Amino acid sequence: MVRTCCVVGCNVRSHDRSGKKIENGLSFHCFPAWKQREGEHVSELTKRRRMAWISAVKRPDINFSSIPRYIQVCSKHFHSGKPSYEMDEQNPDWVPTLLMSPPSNMSTSDRRSRRKRRRSGAAEDHIATDMSDRQLEEQVPETPSETPEEPNNKHTTVQTIKEELTSKRQPTKCQLCEERMAEVNRLLQENRELRSELNKRLLAENFFKDDTKKVTYYTGLPCFAVLLSLFNTVMPFLPASKKLSQFQMVVLTLIRLRLDLPVQHLCHLFNVSHKTLSDTFADTLDVLYTRLKPAVNWPERHCLQADMPPQFLKTFGKRVAIIVDCFEIGTEKPSNLKARAQSFSQHKGRHTMKYLIGITPHGSISFISNGWGGRASDKHIAENCGILSNLLPGDIVLAGRGFDVKDSVGMMCAEVKMPSFTKGRGQLDAKDVEDTQAVAHLRIHVERVISCMTNKYKMLHRTVPITLLLTCEGEETTLLDKIVYVCCSLVNMIVKSNP
């Protein structure tokens, strides 16, 4: 397919007259599309860019609403040889600017008549100049006593007067036009600077780009590259929003998980209503929960044994498969008496939801259960949450004293190691003390992971409202279950990015 540049006066073609491709290193680029379904900010920016391209090309036959794909601009009109990224409005290649033709808004007949007028005007000027020369020669007074040098003086006088008249006929630049153009350029530059400053203040890509401290503080992720990778993973599945871009939807969710800012404060930060913010958080959380599920997975046995940490090898060899523990999140007091009884935790002395978490010897989270009422025991949760089905014969599970599940684990031909009980004895035997110290020394890793997760994502610290404990429509999980799962997935991303 032969492609040509649509800029008036640019004769660049992709193929010659015989149909042979021209190897000139040039490329052709279509007009930017107007993206109306990716948020108000993206829609306004892409619309402005499309209009700027049309204005730069200056073709009256190009219509904004329908620009065919074959109307393209060649790479000669861009500084870098191609258009810039659509969000980088400050880039000089955001719009084609090189070698652009002057306005071409006249028809062929208008151009022909204008050329005729210029030719006739030039002829009249030539005739008028000859006549004025003759008149000037006649007006120069002659003296009766002429010397041989006087004819030269006469000729010099005539030439001087001609030059003065010619200089008067030359058009002078309009000072007012120059001032107006300077003011327009100043306003355009000021507009660019204000837009750049506004983009930096908006919680969008430019706000976090090249600033690791902001990324870590607001999202908990280690750097902008990890944040961008997370966004690219979930972007195709995010719903469109009229108020927020897709990147801002992800950032809003991460900020709420990370800092647990008041909802009204987040509404002011993102300039949205309370309902919009709540709906955006719920929708984005659903997408994160679905797309980040592979981040929390039970590894294969050969993967675990290939890189077993030395402290585990020394005590239990290569048999340790998982380290388990439970943590609790405070909730509001339910109004239902049965729910109130099921959620009250004797250990915490308040109403809670309890989760069983399991980590690998390397420190990554490999299992997280759904929420249980704070009254449920560790043993009951371990036997009913589904973790035992992942065990293989010969595996060792490291657990606390509350996980008295030796019989259940034994049914899977596996073994559970936990601190010894005194069982009425005054003190433990020497061997029991040594075994207890070994288990406690290695079990501390799961407590560190729980502490890291709850400290990094402060939403797990506060007393959550009852509305988060309601099951989602068509699912068996609650919104709090999804929040906990997403936080575990994000912790795993941090662990993998910082080996």
JSON list of N, CA and C in Angstrom, two decimals, residues 332-341 343 351 466:
[
{"chain": "A", "resi": 332, "resn": "GLU", "atom": "N", "xyz": [-16.18, -4.03, 64.16]},
{"chain": "A", "resi": 332, "resn": "GLU", "atom": "CA", "xyz": [-17.23, -3.42, 64.97]},
{"chain": "A", "resi": 332, "resn": "GLU", "atom": "C", "xyz": [-18.10, -4.50, 65.62]},
{"chain": "A", "resi": 333, "resn": "LYS", "atom": "N", "xyz": [-18.81, -4.14, 66.65]},
{"chain": "A", "resi": 333, "resn": "LYS", "atom": "CA", "xyz": [-19.65, -5.08, 67.37]},
{"chain": "A", "resi": 333, "resn": "LYS", "atom": "C", "xyz": [-20.90, -5.39, 66.55]},
{"chain": "A", "resi": 334, "resn": "PRO", "atom": "N", "xyz": [-21.11, -6.65, 66.18]},
{"chain": "A", "resi": 334, "resn": "PRO", "atom": "CA", "xyz": [-22.30, -6.97, 65.38]},
{"chain": "A", "resi": 334, "resn": "PRO", "atom": "C", "xyz": [-23.58, -6.78, 66.19]},
{"chain": "A", "resi": 335, "resn": "SER", "atom": "N", "xyz": [-24.66, -6.47, 65.52]},
{"chain": "A", "resi": 335, "resn": "SER", "atom": "CA", "xyz": [-25.96, -6.34, 66.19]},
{"chain": "A", "resi": 335, "resn": "SER", "atom": "C", "xyz": [-26.62, -7.69, 66.41]},
{"chain": "A", "resi": 336, "resn": "ASN", "atom": "N", "xyz": [-26.30, -8.67, 65.54]},
{"chain": "A", "resi": 336, "resn": "ASN", "atom": "CA", "xyz": [-26.86, -10.02, 65.68]},
{"chain": "A", "resi": 336, "resn": "ASN", "atom": "C", "xyz": [-26.17, -10.74, 66.83]},
{"chain": "A", "resi": 337, "resn": "LEU", "atom": "N", "xyz": [-26.96, -11.33, 67.73]},
{"chain": "A", "resi": 337, "resn": "LEU", "atom": "CA", "xyz": [-26.38, -11.96, 68.91]},
{"chain": "A", "resi": 337, "resn": "LEU", "atom": "C", "xyz": [-25.49, -13.15, 68.56]},
{"chain": "A", "resi": 338, "resn": "LYS", "atom": "N", "xyz": [-25.91, -13.95, 67.59]},
{"chain": "A", "resi": 338, "resn": "LYS", "atom": "CA", "xyz": [-25.11, -15.11, 67.20]},
{"chain": "A", "resi": 338, "resn": "LYS", "atom": "C", "xyz": [-23.78, -14.67, 66.60]},
{"chain": "A", "resi": 339, "resn": "ALA", "atom": "N", "xyz": [-23.84, -13.68, 65.72]},
{"chain": "A", "resi": 339, "resn": "ALA", "atom": "CA", "xyz": [-22.61, -13.17, 65.12]},
{"chain": "A", "resi": 339, "resn": "ALA", "atom": "C", "xyz": [-21.72, -12.52, 66.18]},
{"chain": "A", "resi": 340, "resn": "ARG", "atom": "N", "xyz": [-22.35, -11.89, 67.15]},
{"chain": "A", "resi": 340, "resn": "ARG", "atom": "CA", "xyz": [-21.59, -11.27, 68.24]},
{"chain": "A", "resi": 340, "resn": "ARG", "atom": "C", "xyz": [-20.83, -12.33, 69.03]},
{"chain": "A", "resi": 341, "resn": "ALA", "atom": "N", "xyz": [-21.48, -13.49, 69.29]},
{"chain": "A", "resi": 341, "resn": "ALA", "atom": "CA", "xyz": [-20.83, -14.56, 70.04]},
{"chain": "A", "resi": 341, "resn": "ALA", "atom": "C", "xyz": [-19.71, -15.20, 69.22]},
{"chain": "A", "resi": 343, "resn": "SER", "atom": "N", "xyz": [-17.86, -13.86, 66.86]},
{"chain": "A", "resi": 343, "resn": "SER", "atom": "CA", "xyz": [-16.74, -12.98, 66.53]},
{"chain": "A", "resi": 343, "resn": "SER", "atom": "C", "xyz": [-15.95, -12.50, 67.74]},
{"chain": "A", "resi": 351, "resn": "HIS", "atom": "N", "xyz": [-14.18, -7.98, 69.48]},
{"chain": "A", "resi": 351, "resn": "HIS", "atom": "CA", "xyz": [-14.71, -8.69, 68.32]},
{"chain": "A", "resi": 351, "resn": "HIS", "atom": "C", "xyz": [-13.68, -8.61, 67.19]},
{"chain": "A", "resi": 466, "resn": "ILE", "atom": "N", "xyz": [-18.71, -3.23, 59.87]},
{"chain": "A", "resi": 466, "resn": "ILE", "atom": "CA", "xyz": [-19.44, -4.48, 59.63]},
{"chain": "A", "resi": 466, "resn": "ILE", "atom": "C", "xyz": [-19.71, -4.68, 58.14]}
]
